[in-house]
Coordinates of C-alpha atoms in Angstrom, one line a residue:
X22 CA -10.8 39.1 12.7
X23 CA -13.2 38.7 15.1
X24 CA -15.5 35.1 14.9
X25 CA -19.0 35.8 15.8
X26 CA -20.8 32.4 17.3
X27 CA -22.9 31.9 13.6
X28 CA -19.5 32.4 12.1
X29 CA -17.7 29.7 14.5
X30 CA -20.5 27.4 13.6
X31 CA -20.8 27.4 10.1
X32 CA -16.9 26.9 10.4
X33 CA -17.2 23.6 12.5
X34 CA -19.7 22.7 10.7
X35 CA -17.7 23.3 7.3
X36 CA -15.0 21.0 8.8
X37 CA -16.8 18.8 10.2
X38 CA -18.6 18.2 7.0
X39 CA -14.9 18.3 4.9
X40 CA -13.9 15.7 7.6
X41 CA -17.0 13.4 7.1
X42 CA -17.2 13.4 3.4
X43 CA -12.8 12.5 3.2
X44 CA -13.4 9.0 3.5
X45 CA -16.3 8.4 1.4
X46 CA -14.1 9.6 -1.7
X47 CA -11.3 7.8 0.0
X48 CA -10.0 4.4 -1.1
X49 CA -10.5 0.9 0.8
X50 CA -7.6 -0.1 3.2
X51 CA -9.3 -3.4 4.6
X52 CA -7.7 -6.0 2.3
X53 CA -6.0 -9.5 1.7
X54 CA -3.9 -10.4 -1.2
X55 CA -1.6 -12.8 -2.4
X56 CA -0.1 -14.7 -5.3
X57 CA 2.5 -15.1 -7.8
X58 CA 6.8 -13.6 -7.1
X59 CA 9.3 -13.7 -9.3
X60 CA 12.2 -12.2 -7.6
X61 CA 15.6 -11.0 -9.6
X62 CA 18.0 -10.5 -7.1
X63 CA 20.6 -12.0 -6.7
X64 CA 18.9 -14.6 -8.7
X65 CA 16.0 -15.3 -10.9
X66 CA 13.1 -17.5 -8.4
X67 CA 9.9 -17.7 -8.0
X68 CA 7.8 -18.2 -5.0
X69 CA 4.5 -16.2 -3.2
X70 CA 3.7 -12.9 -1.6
X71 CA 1.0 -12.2 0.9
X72 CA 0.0 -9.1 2.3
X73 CA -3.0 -7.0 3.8
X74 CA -3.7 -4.1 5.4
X75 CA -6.8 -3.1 8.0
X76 CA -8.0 0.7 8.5
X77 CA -7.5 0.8 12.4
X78 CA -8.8 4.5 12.1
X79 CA -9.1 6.8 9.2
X80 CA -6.6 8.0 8.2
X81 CA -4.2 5.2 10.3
X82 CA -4.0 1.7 8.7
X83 CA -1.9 -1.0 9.6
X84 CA 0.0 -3.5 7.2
X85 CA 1.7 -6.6 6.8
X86 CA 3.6 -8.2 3.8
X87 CA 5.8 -11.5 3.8
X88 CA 7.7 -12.7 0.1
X89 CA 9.4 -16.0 0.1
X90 CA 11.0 -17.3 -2.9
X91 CA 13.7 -20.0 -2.1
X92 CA 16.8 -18.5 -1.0
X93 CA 14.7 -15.2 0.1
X94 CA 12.2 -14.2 2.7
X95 CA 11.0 -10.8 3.7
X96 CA 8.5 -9.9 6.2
X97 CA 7.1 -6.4 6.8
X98 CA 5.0 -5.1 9.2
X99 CA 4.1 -1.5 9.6
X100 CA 1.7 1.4 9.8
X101 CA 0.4 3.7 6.8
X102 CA -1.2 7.1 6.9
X103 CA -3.4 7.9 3.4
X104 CA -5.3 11.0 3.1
X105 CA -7.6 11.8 0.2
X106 CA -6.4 14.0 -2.1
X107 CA -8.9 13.8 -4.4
X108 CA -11.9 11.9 -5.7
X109 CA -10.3 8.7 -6.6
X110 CA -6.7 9.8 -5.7
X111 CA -4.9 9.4 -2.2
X112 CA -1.4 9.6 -0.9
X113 CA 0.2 6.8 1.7
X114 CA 3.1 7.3 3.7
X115 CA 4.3 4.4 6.2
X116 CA 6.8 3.0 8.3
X117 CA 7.6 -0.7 8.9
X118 CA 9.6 -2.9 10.8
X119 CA 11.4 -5.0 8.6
X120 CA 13.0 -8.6 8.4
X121 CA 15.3 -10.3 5.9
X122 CA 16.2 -13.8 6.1
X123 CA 19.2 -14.9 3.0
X124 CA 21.1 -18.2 3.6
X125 CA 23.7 -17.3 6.0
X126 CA 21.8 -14.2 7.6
X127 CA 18.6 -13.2 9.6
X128 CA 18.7 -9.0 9.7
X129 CA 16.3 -6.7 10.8
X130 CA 15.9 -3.0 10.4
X131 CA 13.5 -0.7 9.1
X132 CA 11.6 0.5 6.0
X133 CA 9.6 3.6 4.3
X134 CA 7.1 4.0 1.7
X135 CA 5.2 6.7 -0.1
X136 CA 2.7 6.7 -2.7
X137 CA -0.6 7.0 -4.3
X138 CA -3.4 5.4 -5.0
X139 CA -5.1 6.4 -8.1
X140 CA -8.7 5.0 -9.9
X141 CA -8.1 5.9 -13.9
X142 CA -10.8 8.2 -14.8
X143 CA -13.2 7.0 -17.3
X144 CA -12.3 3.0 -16.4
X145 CA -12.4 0.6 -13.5
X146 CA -8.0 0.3 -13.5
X147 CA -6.4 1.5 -9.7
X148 CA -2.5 2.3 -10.5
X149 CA -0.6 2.4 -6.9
X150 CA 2.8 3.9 -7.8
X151 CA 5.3 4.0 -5.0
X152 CA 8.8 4.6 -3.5
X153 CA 9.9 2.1 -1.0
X154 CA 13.1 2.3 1.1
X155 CA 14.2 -0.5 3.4
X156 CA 17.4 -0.1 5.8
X157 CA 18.9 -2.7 7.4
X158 CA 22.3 -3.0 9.4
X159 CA 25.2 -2.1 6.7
X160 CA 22.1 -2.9 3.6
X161 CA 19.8 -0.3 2.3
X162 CA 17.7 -0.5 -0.8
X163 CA 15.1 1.7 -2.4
X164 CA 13.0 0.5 -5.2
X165 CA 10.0 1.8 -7.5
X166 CA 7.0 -0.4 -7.0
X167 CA 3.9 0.3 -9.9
X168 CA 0.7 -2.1 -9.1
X169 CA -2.2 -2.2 -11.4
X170 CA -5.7 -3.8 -9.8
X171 CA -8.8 -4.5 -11.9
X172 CA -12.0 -6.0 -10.5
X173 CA -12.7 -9.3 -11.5
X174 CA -15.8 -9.9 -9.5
X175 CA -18.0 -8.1 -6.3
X176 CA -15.1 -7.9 -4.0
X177 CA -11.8 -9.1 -5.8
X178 CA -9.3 -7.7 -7.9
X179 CA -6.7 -9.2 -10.1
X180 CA -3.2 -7.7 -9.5
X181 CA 0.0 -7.2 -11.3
X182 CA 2.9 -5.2 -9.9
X183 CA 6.2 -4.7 -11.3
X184 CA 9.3 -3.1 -8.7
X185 CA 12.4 -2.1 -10.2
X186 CA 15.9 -1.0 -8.9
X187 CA 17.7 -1.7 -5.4
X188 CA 14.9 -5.2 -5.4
X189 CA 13.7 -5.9 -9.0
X190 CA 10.5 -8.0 -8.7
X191 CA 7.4 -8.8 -10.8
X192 CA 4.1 -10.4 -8.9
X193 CA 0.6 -11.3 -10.2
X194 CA -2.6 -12.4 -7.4
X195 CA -5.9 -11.1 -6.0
X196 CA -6.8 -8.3 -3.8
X197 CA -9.9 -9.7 -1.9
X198 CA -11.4 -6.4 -0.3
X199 CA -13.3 -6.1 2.8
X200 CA -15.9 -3.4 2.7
X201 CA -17.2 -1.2 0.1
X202 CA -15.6 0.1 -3.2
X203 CA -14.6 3.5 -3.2

């Protein structure tokens, strides 16, 4: 097939248009949050998590999360691609340095995560299922993370998260978001 110049132009101008309108449906990736842990392994304590994550370029965002409960810290720190999948659904996938610190032992390695970010039509609920893996030296673990936000007010959320398997864990904080709803 042969592209004439009108043809080549409506085509850019197509894509450009697709690439314009992405983040607009996409979700907000400028964002604080903290609260509440209870961690389950190997014990049952409870202490904080803090995270956030800042959009250094659609579709590129960077991330950092630290847990501490009392014989348990974490801290990750990474980098997350989302794309829009759809109006009010997008999929992350990201990489992370990663640190544990147990009585005893300071370990590093690394971890991956994939999932989704999803607004439940017909209400104002965001459900962020996702896989997380985390190696590190002889230790890996992979766990099922489900988050639930619901605005509270212009620009914060209230959040509840449950994770389950390799690191069971159940959190409840804010999201304060920087930036516009989507």
């Amino acid at each position: 097939m042969k592209w004439t110049s009108k043809t080549r132009s409506l085509a850019m101008a197509a894509a450009a248009a697709t690439l314009l309108s992405g983040p607009v449906l996409a979700h907000n990736y400028n964002y604080l949050e903290g609260g509440y842990l209870n961690h389950d392994q190997p014990g049952d304590e409870d202490g904080f998590r803090m995270a956030g994550s800042f959009d250094v370029f659609t579709p590129v965002a960077i991330f950092a999360e630290y847990a501490d409960v009392d014989y348990f810290s974490q801290l990750s720190v990474g980098a997350l691609y989302h794309m829009n999948l759809q109006r009010g659904l997008d999929l992350n996938l990201g990489a992370s340095f990663e640190t544990v610190d147990v009585p005893g032992s300071d370990e590093s390695g690394f971890g991956l995560r994939a999932g989704l970010r999803w607004m439940v039509p017909n209400s104002k609920f965001e459900l962020n299922p996702e896989i997380r893996h985390i190696e590190i030296d002889d230790f890996d673990s992979t766990s099922l993370r489900l988050a639930a936000l619901y605005p509270i007010a212009n620009d914060w959320d209230l959040q509840a998260a449950v994770q389950a398997g390799d690191d069971d864990r159940f959190e409840l904080g804010v999201r304060y978001n920087f930036g516009p709803r989507n």
